[in-house]
Short mmCIF file of C-alpha atoms in Angstrom, two decimals:
data_model
loop_
_atom_site.label_atom_id
_atom_site.label_comp_id
_atom_site.label_asym_id
_atom_site.label_seq_id
_atom_site.Cartn_x
_atom_site.Cartn_y
_atom_site.Cartn_z
CA UNK A 298 -4.42 -90.14 114.54
CA UNK A 299 -6.91 -89.49 111.74
CA UNK A 300 -6.24 -86.88 109.01
CA UNK A 301 -9.00 -84.75 110.46
CA UNK A 302 -11.98 -84.67 112.82
CA UNK A 303 -14.16 -81.66 111.88
CA UNK A 304 -11.87 -80.25 109.16
CA UNK A 305 -8.22 -79.31 108.74
CA UNK A 306 -8.81 -75.56 108.54
CA UNK A 307 -11.08 -75.30 111.58
CA UNK A 308 -8.72 -77.49 113.62
CA UNK A 309 -5.75 -75.38 112.51
CA UNK A 310 -7.53 -72.22 113.61
CA UNK A 311 -8.50 -73.74 116.95
CA UNK A 312 -4.82 -74.28 117.74
CA UNK A 313 -3.77 -70.81 116.59
CA UNK A 314 -6.55 -69.01 118.47
CA UNK A 315 -7.69 -71.30 121.28
CA UNK A 316 -6.61 -74.87 122.10
CA UNK A 317 -6.49 -78.20 120.31
CA UNK A 318 -5.47 -81.72 121.28
CA UNK A 319 -3.64 -84.28 119.13
CA UNK A 320 -3.27 -87.98 119.81
CA UNK A 321 0.48 -88.46 119.35
CA UNK A 322 0.70 -91.96 120.80
CA UNK A 323 2.62 -93.03 117.69
CA UNK A 324 5.69 -91.06 118.87
CA UNK A 325 8.55 -93.05 120.39
CA UNK A 326 9.87 -92.68 123.94
CA UNK A 327 13.32 -93.80 125.09
CA UNK A 328 14.77 -93.57 128.55
CA UNK A 329 18.48 -93.35 129.26
CA UNK A 330 19.72 -93.94 132.80
CA UNK A 331 23.08 -94.20 134.48
CA UNK A 332 26.08 -92.32 135.77
CA UNK A 333 27.58 -92.01 132.24
CA UNK A 334 24.28 -91.03 130.56
CA UNK A 335 25.15 -87.38 129.92
CA UNK A 336 28.56 -88.06 128.44
CA UNK A 337 27.26 -90.85 126.22
CA UNK A 338 24.31 -88.83 124.91
CA UNK A 339 26.55 -85.84 124.26
CA UNK A 340 28.70 -87.96 121.94
CA UNK A 341 25.64 -89.04 119.93
CA UNK A 342 23.60 -85.84 119.66
CA UNK A 343 24.34 -82.47 118.03
CA UNK A 344 23.12 -80.13 120.78
CA UNK A 345 25.03 -79.67 124.04
CA UNK A 346 23.52 -81.97 126.66
CA UNK A 347 25.73 -80.49 129.40
CA UNK A 348 23.83 -77.16 129.43
CA UNK A 349 20.64 -78.88 130.63
CA UNK A 350 19.59 -78.62 134.27
CA UNK A 351 17.15 -81.03 135.87
CA UNK A 352 13.72 -80.55 134.30
CA UNK A 353 14.97 -78.93 131.08
CA UNK A 354 14.80 -80.14 127.49
CA UNK A 355 16.30 -79.33 124.09
CA UNK A 356 15.71 -80.01 120.40
CA UNK A 357 18.60 -82.06 119.03
CA UNK A 358 19.62 -84.37 116.18
CA UNK A 359 21.03 -87.86 115.86
CA UNK A 360 23.43 -88.09 112.90
CA UNK A 361 25.28 -90.75 110.96
CA UNK A 362 29.04 -90.43 110.28
CA UNK A 363 28.35 -88.46 107.08
CA UNK A 364 26.41 -85.90 109.10
CA UNK A 365 23.08 -87.12 107.66
CA UNK A 366 20.02 -86.93 109.89
CA UNK A 367 18.96 -90.28 111.36
CA UNK A 368 16.36 -88.48 113.48
CA UNK A 369 15.47 -85.17 115.06
CA UNK A 370 14.18 -85.46 118.60
CA UNK A 371 13.70 -83.79 121.95
CA UNK A 372 15.94 -84.73 124.84
CA UNK A 373 14.81 -83.97 128.41
CA UNK A 374 16.91 -84.25 131.54
CA UNK A 375 14.78 -85.56 134.42
CA UNK A 376 17.86 -85.70 136.64
CA UNK A 377 21.61 -86.15 136.17
CA UNK A 378 21.22 -89.89 135.72
CA UNK A 379 17.88 -90.04 133.94
CA UNK A 380 17.01 -88.68 130.47
CA UNK A 381 13.77 -88.92 128.44
CA UNK A 382 13.91 -88.87 124.63
CA UNK A 383 10.92 -88.34 122.34
CA UNK A 384 11.67 -89.62 118.84
CA UNK A 385 9.79 -89.86 115.55
CA UNK A 386 7.48 -92.85 115.14
CA UNK A 387 9.02 -93.93 111.84
CA UNK A 388 12.53 -93.85 113.33
CA UNK A 389 12.02 -95.76 116.60
CA UNK A 390 13.75 -98.90 115.36
CA UNK A 391 16.51 -97.11 113.44
CA UNK A 392 17.30 -94.88 116.42
CA UNK A 393 17.25 -97.72 118.93
CA UNK A 394 19.47 -99.90 116.73
CA UNK A 395 21.95 -97.06 116.16
CA UNK A 396 22.10 -96.10 119.84
CA UNK A 397 22.15 -99.58 121.37
CA UNK A 398 25.12 -100.57 119.17
CA UNK A 399 27.06 -97.69 120.69
CA UNK A 400 26.37 -98.37 124.36
CA UNK A 401 29.43 -98.49 126.60
CA UNK A 402 30.20 -101.61 128.63
CA UNK A 403 28.73 -100.05 131.77
CA UNK A 404 27.27 -96.85 133.18
CA UNK A 405 24.39 -96.41 130.69
CA UNK A 406 21.08 -98.18 130.36
CA UNK A 407 18.92 -97.51 127.25
CA UNK A 408 15.24 -98.55 127.23
CA UNK A 409 12.68 -98.25 124.44
CA UNK A 410 9.45 -97.47 126.32
CA UNK A 411 7.41 -96.61 123.20
CA UNK A 412 4.94 -99.44 123.70
CA UNK A 413 4.24 -98.54 127.32
CA UNK A 414 3.37 -94.90 126.62
CA UNK A 415 0.46 -93.18 124.97
CA UNK A 416 0.71 -89.43 124.42
CA UNK A 417 -1.35 -86.37 123.58
CA UNK A 418 -0.22 -82.88 122.56
CA UNK A 419 -2.26 -79.95 123.87
CA UNK A 420 -1.45 -76.87 121.80
CA UNK A 421 -2.68 -73.30 121.52
CA UNK A 422 -2.82 -70.08 123.55
CA UNK A 423 -5.51 -71.45 125.88
CA UNK A 424 -3.58 -74.65 126.74
CA UNK A 425 -2.40 -73.49 130.14
CA UNK A 426 -5.75 -72.12 131.28
CA UNK A 427 -7.42 -75.35 130.25
CA UNK A 428 -4.89 -77.46 132.16
CA UNK A 429 -5.09 -75.29 135.29
CA UNK A 430 -8.88 -75.68 135.34
CA UNK A 431 -8.75 -79.39 134.63
CA UNK A 432 -5.82 -80.47 136.84
CA UNK A 433 -5.20 -77.67 139.37
CA UNK A 434 -2.76 -79.72 141.47
CA UNK A 435 -0.40 -80.66 138.64
CA UNK A 436 1.94 -77.84 137.63
CA UNK A 437 3.22 -77.66 134.08
CA UNK A 438 6.98 -77.34 133.55
CA UNK A 439 8.65 -74.24 132.12
CA UNK A 440 9.08 -73.80 128.36
CA UNK A 441 10.93 -76.83 126.85
CA UNK A 442 10.91 -78.45 130.29
CA UNK A 443 9.73 -81.75 131.73
CA UNK A 444 7.91 -82.70 134.95
CA UNK A 445 7.27 -86.25 136.17
CA UNK A 446 4.29 -87.06 138.40
CA UNK A 447 2.48 -90.02 139.87
CA UNK A 448 -1.20 -89.65 139.00
CA UNK A 449 -2.77 -93.11 138.91
CA UNK A 450 0.45 -94.21 137.21
CA UNK A 451 3.42 -92.42 135.69
CA UNK A 452 2.50 -89.03 134.19
CA UNK A 453 5.10 -87.05 132.24
CA UNK A 454 4.41 -83.47 131.14
CA UNK A 455 6.65 -81.69 128.64
CA UNK A 456 6.22 -78.04 127.69
CA UNK A 457 6.94 -78.64 124.00
CA UNK A 458 5.06 -79.18 120.76
CA UNK A 459 5.14 -79.01 116.98
CA UNK A 460 2.81 -76.10 116.23
CA UNK A 461 4.73 -72.99 117.31
CA UNK A 462 2.08 -72.26 119.97
CA UNK A 463 2.37 -72.56 123.72
CA UNK A 464 1.23 -75.92 125.01
CA UNK A 465 2.44 -79.22 126.35
CA UNK A 466 2.73 -82.91 125.64
CA UNK A 467 1.39 -85.46 128.08
CA UNK A 468 2.77 -88.99 128.31
CA UNK A 469 0.93 -91.66 130.30
CA UNK A 470 0.40 -95.42 130.28
CA UNK A 471 -1.07 -96.50 126.94
CA UNK A 472 -4.27 -97.75 128.60
CA UNK A 473 -4.75 -94.38 130.36
CA UNK A 474 -4.26 -92.06 127.40
CA UNK A 475 -7.79 -92.37 126.01
CA UNK A 476 -9.11 -91.18 129.33
CA UNK A 477 -6.81 -88.10 129.21
CA UNK A 478 -7.78 -87.38 125.60
CA UNK A 479 -11.51 -87.51 126.46
CA UNK A 480 -11.04 -85.37 129.56
CA UNK A 481 -9.14 -82.71 127.59
CA UNK A 482 -11.91 -82.59 124.99
CA UNK A 483 -14.55 -82.39 127.74
CA UNK A 484 -12.56 -79.44 129.14
CA UNK A 485 -12.73 -77.58 125.83
CA UNK A 486 -9.82 -78.75 123.66
CA UNK A 487 -10.71 -79.27 119.98
CA UNK A 488 -9.67 -82.71 118.69
CA UNK A 489 -7.15 -82.23 115.87
CA UNK A 490 -5.74 -84.59 113.25
CA UNK A 491 -2.65 -85.16 111.17
CA UNK A 492 -3.74 -82.64 108.52
CA UNK A 493 -3.74 -79.69 110.92
CA UNK A 494 -0.55 -80.96 112.55
CA UNK A 495 1.14 -80.63 109.14
CA UNK A 496 -0.18 -77.14 108.25
CA UNK A 497 0.64 -75.84 111.74
CA UNK A 498 4.24 -77.08 111.69
CA UNK A 499 4.83 -75.99 108.08
CA UNK A 500 3.61 -72.42 108.75
CA UNK A 501 6.33 -72.27 111.43
CA UNK A 502 8.96 -73.75 109.10
CA UNK A 503 9.50 -76.83 111.30
CA UNK A 504 10.98 -79.69 109.26
CA UNK A 505 9.22 -83.05 109.00
CA UNK A 506 11.46 -86.09 109.29
CA UNK A 507 11.28 -88.25 106.17
CA UNK A 508 10.23 -85.28 104.02
CA UNK A 509 12.48 -82.32 104.86
CA UNK A 510 15.10 -84.34 106.75
CA UNK A 511 16.73 -87.63 105.86
CA UNK A 512 20.03 -89.46 106.09
CA UNK A 513 21.39 -87.67 103.01
CA UNK A 514 20.81 -84.15 104.36
CA UNK A 515 22.68 -82.54 107.22
CA UNK A 516 21.23 -80.19 109.84
CA UNK A 517 23.34 -77.36 108.38
CA UNK A 518 21.66 -77.84 105.00
CA UNK A 519 18.29 -77.91 106.78
CA UNK A 520 18.99 -74.57 108.48
CA UNK A 521 19.20 -76.18 111.93
CA UNK A 522 22.72 -74.96 112.75
CA UNK A 523 21.45 -73.41 115.99
CA UNK A 524 20.97 -76.93 117.38
CA UNK A 525 24.45 -78.09 116.33
CA UNK A 526 27.29 -77.34 118.74
CA UNK A 527 30.38 -78.09 116.67
CA UNK A 528 32.71 -76.90 119.44
CA UNK A 529 31.31 -78.81 122.40
CA UNK A 530 33.92 -80.88 124.24
CA UNK A 531 34.27 -84.46 123.04
CA UNK A 532 32.53 -83.87 119.69
CA UNK A 533 29.71 -86.07 118.38
CA UNK A 534 29.11 -88.54 115.57
CA UNK A 535 28.88 -86.61 112.31
CA UNK A 536 30.79 -83.60 113.59
CA UNK A 537 33.70 -83.89 111.13
CA UNK A 538 31.37 -84.02 108.14
CA UNK A 539 29.55 -80.90 109.36
CA UNK A 540 32.79 -79.06 110.06
CA UNK A 541 33.93 -79.84 106.49
CA UNK A 542 30.62 -78.53 105.15
CA UNK A 543 30.98 -75.35 107.13
CA UNK A 544 34.44 -74.89 105.59
CA UNK A 545 33.72 -75.99 102.06
CA UNK A 546 30.13 -74.84 101.60
CA UNK A 547 26.74 -76.53 101.52
CA UNK A 548 25.35 -78.43 98.52
CA UNK A 549 21.86 -77.07 99.23
CA UNK A 550 19.88 -75.04 101.73
CA UNK A 551 16.33 -75.72 102.87
CA UNK A 552 14.39 -72.55 102.06
CA UNK A 553 10.84 -71.40 102.64
CA UNK A 554 8.85 -70.56 99.50
CA UNK A 555 5.62 -68.57 99.54
CA UNK A 556 3.48 -68.12 96.44
CA UNK A 557 2.66 -64.52 95.60
CA UNK A 558 -0.94 -64.95 94.50
CA UNK A 559 -3.96 -67.18 94.92
CA UNK A 560 -2.99 -70.55 93.47
CA UNK A 561 -3.41 -74.24 94.18
CA UNK A 562 -1.87 -75.55 97.40
CA UNK A 563 1.77 -76.58 97.12
CA UNK A 564 2.65 -80.27 97.41
CA UNK A 565 5.69 -82.41 98.08
CA UNK A 566 7.57 -83.07 94.81
CA UNK A 567 6.57 -79.94 92.85
CA UNK A 568 9.41 -78.45 90.77
CA UNK A 569 10.95 -75.08 91.69
CA UNK A 570 12.34 -72.99 88.80
CA UNK A 571 14.47 -69.84 88.80
CA UNK A 572 12.97 -66.46 87.85
CA UNK A 573 13.83 -67.13 84.19
CA UNK A 574 11.10 -69.79 84.26
CA UNK A 575 13.51 -72.43 82.93
CA UNK A 576 16.42 -73.20 85.25
CA UNK A 577 15.66 -76.12 87.56
CA UNK A 578 16.48 -75.27 91.19
CA UNK A 579 14.95 -78.10 93.19
CA UNK A 580 11.81 -79.88 94.36
CA UNK A 581 9.51 -79.15 97.27
CA UNK A 582 10.09 -81.44 100.24
CA UNK A 583 6.92 -80.13 101.95
CA UNK A 584 4.00 -78.11 100.71
CA UNK A 585 0.52 -77.01 101.64
CA UNK A 586 -1.83 -74.08 101.69
CA UNK A 587 -1.28 -71.85 104.69
CA UNK A 588 -4.67 -71.42 106.36
CA UNK A 589 -3.27 -68.29 108.04
CA UNK A 590 -2.06 -66.64 104.82
CA UNK A 591 -4.44 -68.17 102.29
CA UNK A 592 -1.39 -68.79 100.06
CA UNK A 593 0.61 -71.81 99.00
CA UNK A 594 3.71 -72.43 101.13
CA UNK A 595 6.46 -75.00 100.90
CA UNK A 596 10.09 -75.84 101.55
CA UNK A 597 12.80 -76.99 99.15
CA UNK A 598 16.55 -77.57 99.09
CA UNK A 599 17.98 -75.02 96.63
CA UNK A 600 21.56 -74.26 95.54
CA UNK A 601 23.00 -71.74 98.04
CA UNK A 602 23.65 -69.17 95.28
CA UNK A 603 19.90 -69.11 94.55
CA UNK A 604 18.68 -69.39 98.13
CA UNK A 605 18.75 -65.78 99.33
CA UNK A 606 15.66 -64.37 101.07
CA UNK A 607 13.66 -62.32 98.56
CA UNK A 608 14.69 -64.34 95.48
CA UNK A 609 11.90 -64.73 92.92
CA UNK A 610 11.10 -68.29 91.87
CA UNK A 611 8.37 -70.21 90.07
CA UNK A 612 6.66 -73.37 91.25
CA UNK A 613 5.31 -75.70 88.58
CA UNK A 614 1.82 -77.06 89.21
CA UNK A 615 0.35 -79.25 86.46
CA UNK A 616 2.66 -77.66 83.86
CA UNK A 617 1.68 -74.09 84.81
CA UNK A 618 4.15 -71.69 86.42
CA UNK A 619 3.09 -69.84 89.59
CA UNK A 620 5.26 -66.98 90.91
CA UNK A 621 6.62 -67.08 94.43
CA UNK A 622 9.42 -65.81 96.62
CA UNK A 623 11.94 -67.20 99.05
CA UNK A 624 10.90 -65.84 102.43
CA UNK A 625 12.17 -65.94 105.97
CA UNK A 626 10.96 -68.72 108.28
CA UNK A 627 8.51 -68.83 109.92
CA UNK A 628 5.84 -68.12 107.31
CA UNK A 629 3.41 -67.03 110.05
CA UNK B 155 -24.58 -88.97 104.18
CA UNK B 156 -26.93 -87.17 101.89
CA UNK B 157 -27.67 -88.34 98.29
CA UNK B 158 -30.91 -86.93 96.87
CA UNK B 159 -33.07 -89.31 94.84
CA UNK B 160 -33.54 -87.02 91.84
CA UNK B 161 -29.78 -87.03 91.04
CA UNK B 162 -27.66 -89.56 89.17
CA UNK B 163 -24.34 -90.63 90.72
CA UNK B 164 -21.12 -92.02 89.24
CA UNK B 165 -18.78 -94.51 90.91
CA UNK B 166 -16.18 -91.72 91.08
CA UNK B 167 -18.63 -89.67 93.23
CA UNK B 168 -19.86 -87.05 90.76
CA UNK B 169 -23.57 -86.23 90.47
CA UNK B 170 -25.68 -85.09 87.50
CA UNK B 171 -28.93 -83.19 87.84
CA UNK B 172 -30.77 -83.84 84.59
CA UNK B 173 -33.91 -82.15 85.96
CA UNK B 174 -32.22 -78.73 86.11
CA UNK B 175 -33.67 -76.25 83.59
CA UNK B 176 -31.59 -75.94 80.40
CA UNK B 177 -28.38 -77.87 80.78
CA UNK B 178 -27.60 -80.58 83.34
CA UNK B 179 -25.68 -79.51 86.43
CA UNK B 180 -22.69 -81.58 87.59
CA UNK B 181 -20.99 -81.59 90.98
CA UNK B 182 -19.45 -83.91 93.54
CA UNK B 183 -21.32 -85.86 96.19
CA UNK B 184 -21.66 -85.06 99.87
CA UNK B 185 -19.57 -88.15 100.56
CA UNK B 186 -16.82 -86.91 98.20
CA UNK B 187 -16.66 -83.45 99.78
CA UNK B 188 -16.43 -85.05 103.21
CA UNK B 189 -13.55 -87.25 102.10
CA UNK B 190 -11.73 -84.35 100.43
CA UNK B 191 -12.01 -82.09 103.51
CA UNK B 192 -11.93 -78.29 103.13
CA UNK B 193 -11.91 -77.43 99.42
CA UNK B 194 -9.52 -74.55 98.79
CA UNK B 195 -8.98 -74.46 95.02
CA UNK B 196 -10.68 -75.46 91.77
CA UNK B 197 -9.44 -75.61 88.22
CA UNK B 198 -12.48 -75.34 85.97
CA UNK B 199 -12.74 -76.25 82.27
CA UNK B 200 -13.35 -73.68 79.52
CA UNK B 201 -16.92 -73.08 78.37
CA UNK B 202 -17.41 -74.92 75.08
CA UNK B 203 -15.16 -77.82 75.99
CA UNK B 204 -16.44 -81.16 74.73
CA UNK B 205 -16.35 -83.85 77.40
CA UNK B 206 -16.29 -87.60 76.90
CA UNK B 207 -17.78 -89.70 79.69
CA UNK B 208 -15.05 -90.66 82.15
CA UNK B 209 -12.66 -87.89 81.12
CA UNK B 210 -11.05 -85.74 83.85
CA UNK B 211 -12.25 -82.18 83.29
CA UNK B 212 -11.53 -80.29 86.52
CA UNK B 213 -9.14 -80.46 89.46
CA UNK B 214 -10.37 -79.99 92.99
CA UNK B 215 -7.89 -79.32 95.76
CA UNK B 216 -8.28 -79.49 99.50
CA UNK B 217 -5.54 -78.80 102.03
CA UNK B 218 -5.13 -82.57 102.11
CA UNK B 219 -4.84 -83.49 98.42
CA UNK B 220 -5.51 -82.74 94.74
CA UNK B 221 -8.14 -84.84 92.93
CA UNK B 222 -9.47 -85.03 89.39
CA UNK B 223 -13.17 -84.70 88.70
CA UNK B 224 -14.42 -86.99 85.93
CA UNK B 225 -17.23 -86.33 83.46
CA UNK B 226 -20.10 -88.59 84.59
CA UNK B 227 -21.71 -88.19 81.14
CA UNK B 228 -20.65 -86.92 77.69
CA UNK B 229 -21.57 -83.42 76.57
CA UNK B 230 -20.53 -79.82 76.08
CA UNK B 231 -19.72 -77.42 78.90
CA UNK B 232 -22.10 -74.46 78.59
CA UNK B 233 -21.51 -72.80 81.95
CA UNK B 234 -19.01 -73.01 84.81
CA UNK B 235 -19.65 -71.97 88.41
CA UNK B 236 -17.17 -69.10 88.51
CA UNK B 237 -18.31 -68.14 92.03
CA UNK B 238 -16.30 -71.14 93.24
CA UNK B 239 -13.04 -69.31 92.45
CA UNK B 240 -13.79 -66.95 95.33
CA UNK B 241 -15.68 -69.33 97.59
CA UNK B 242 -14.62 -72.94 96.92
CA UNK B 243 -15.96 -73.83 100.38
CA UNK B 244 -19.46 -73.82 98.81
CA UNK B 245 -18.62 -77.36 97.69
CA UNK B 246 -18.31 -78.44 101.32
CA UNK B 247 -21.25 -76.41 102.55
CA UNK B 248 -23.77 -77.13 99.80
CA UNK B 249 -22.48 -79.84 97.42
CA UNK B 250 -25.84 -80.28 95.63
CA UNK B 251 -26.71 -76.57 95.45
CA UNK B 252 -24.30 -73.63 95.46
CA UNK B 253 -21.47 -76.14 95.02
CA UNK B 254 -22.41 -77.17 91.47
CA UNK B 255 -19.33 -77.15 89.22
CA UNK B 256 -20.37 -77.09 85.55
CA UNK B 257 -23.49 -77.27 83.42
CA UNK B 258 -23.37 -79.43 80.33
CA UNK B 259 -25.72 -80.23 77.48
CA UNK B 260 -25.86 -84.01 77.28
CA UNK B 261 -24.82 -85.53 73.97
CA UNK B 262 -26.26 -88.92 74.91
CA UNK B 263 -28.96 -88.77 77.60
CA UNK B 264 -29.09 -92.59 77.61
CA UNK B 265 -25.78 -92.49 79.49
CA UNK B 266 -27.76 -91.43 82.56
CA UNK B 267 -29.18 -94.94 82.80
CA UNK B 268 -25.71 -96.32 83.51
CA UNK B 269 -25.38 -94.08 86.59
CA UNK B 270 -26.72 -94.84 90.07
CA UNK B 271 -29.87 -93.44 91.60
CA UNK B 272 -29.53 -91.69 94.97
CA UNK B 273 -30.69 -94.83 96.71
CA UNK B 274 -28.30 -97.10 94.75
CA UNK B 275 -25.43 -94.71 95.52
CA UNK B 276 -26.23 -94.74 99.24
CA UNK B 277 -26.22 -98.55 99.16
CA UNK B 278 -22.98 -98.50 97.14
CA UNK B 279 -21.31 -96.53 99.92
CA UNK B 280 -22.70 -98.47 102.85
#
């Protein structure tokens, strides 16, 4: 995926107001099959796999023993003995290595199908209309759901995305995906690049793996406690570390910071200071200019005592201090 | 890619218009604005600042990244395009016109000879 086609801002606006399409073929796809699939996945992932019915999906996290995030991913249940996992491109090998080492002797089969699949994400309020006009016979699944079709090969549709807008992700054989991409554009979707993908997700406060999440940060620190079911039967890898954090307190909390006035865009690595203009609080893990707000936005891990919504902070840009505030996610 | 023949271009993609009345106008090339993507913020130098050739004198920011702008020639800043504070997109829309960044009086006009003509710049990029 290129950084941009026509321009980050126009692509961003197309997704917010109409419909855009992203080539996300870099994403990884795993399949898990077998009679023990549910139980095995539930012991590896933070969310509760057992609540899923056929055709449903959930955001979830794969943790190490310290509770650190190996990856954040979406798990879909196709049926009781077949699950589809969409994982981050940069984590395909780490995830597969971690998971395959923990396979039971029988009852579960794990396959990395990343090379077989290409994928596109169609996002924006017009996504469904566009799809209905383009492929009237192929019904999209419900929100967060998955539907599997045969359409000149395997076609998997997932009603998920990374922009905060309605839309879906389409997985098909790698040699078919270019055809789908072209057809979606011919039907009115605006081609969008990595730049808009980043501003769209950041405006919604969605974390980016490798920037906002890594193996030294837990989902509780990242504000993803909703996707962590500490009390599910059987537990999961990393559970004890998270339970201890919940008892003893968090070392940092990922907060959303919005600048208060027109200023340069925020960037990864910029320093965040307390309202006294001197006390170091943390560094931005993500940053940009919100096309929707026209203001700099970013996220940073701050000490919990200084992480309350409404707290005044400064962000340092080229040795100048710019005032901002900790705000509620999403930004937009 | 547009690079008018009457301008001089630097390797770091700035242009100088020495034919402009009064002081020479300086901006960034059409190619540079395309690479930067949507310009959203500019930090301009103070009027009166003395620039040495090659010195960074402004910062241009797109959603994608922050970049320095380098003085293509030596001189003194006599005017800055303050309209860019409100409409930085002029750099994308009209890089050789409304998107000019500063005007400088050249301290050594012979430095222009070391820059590329429009044609040489187009060849440099191809």
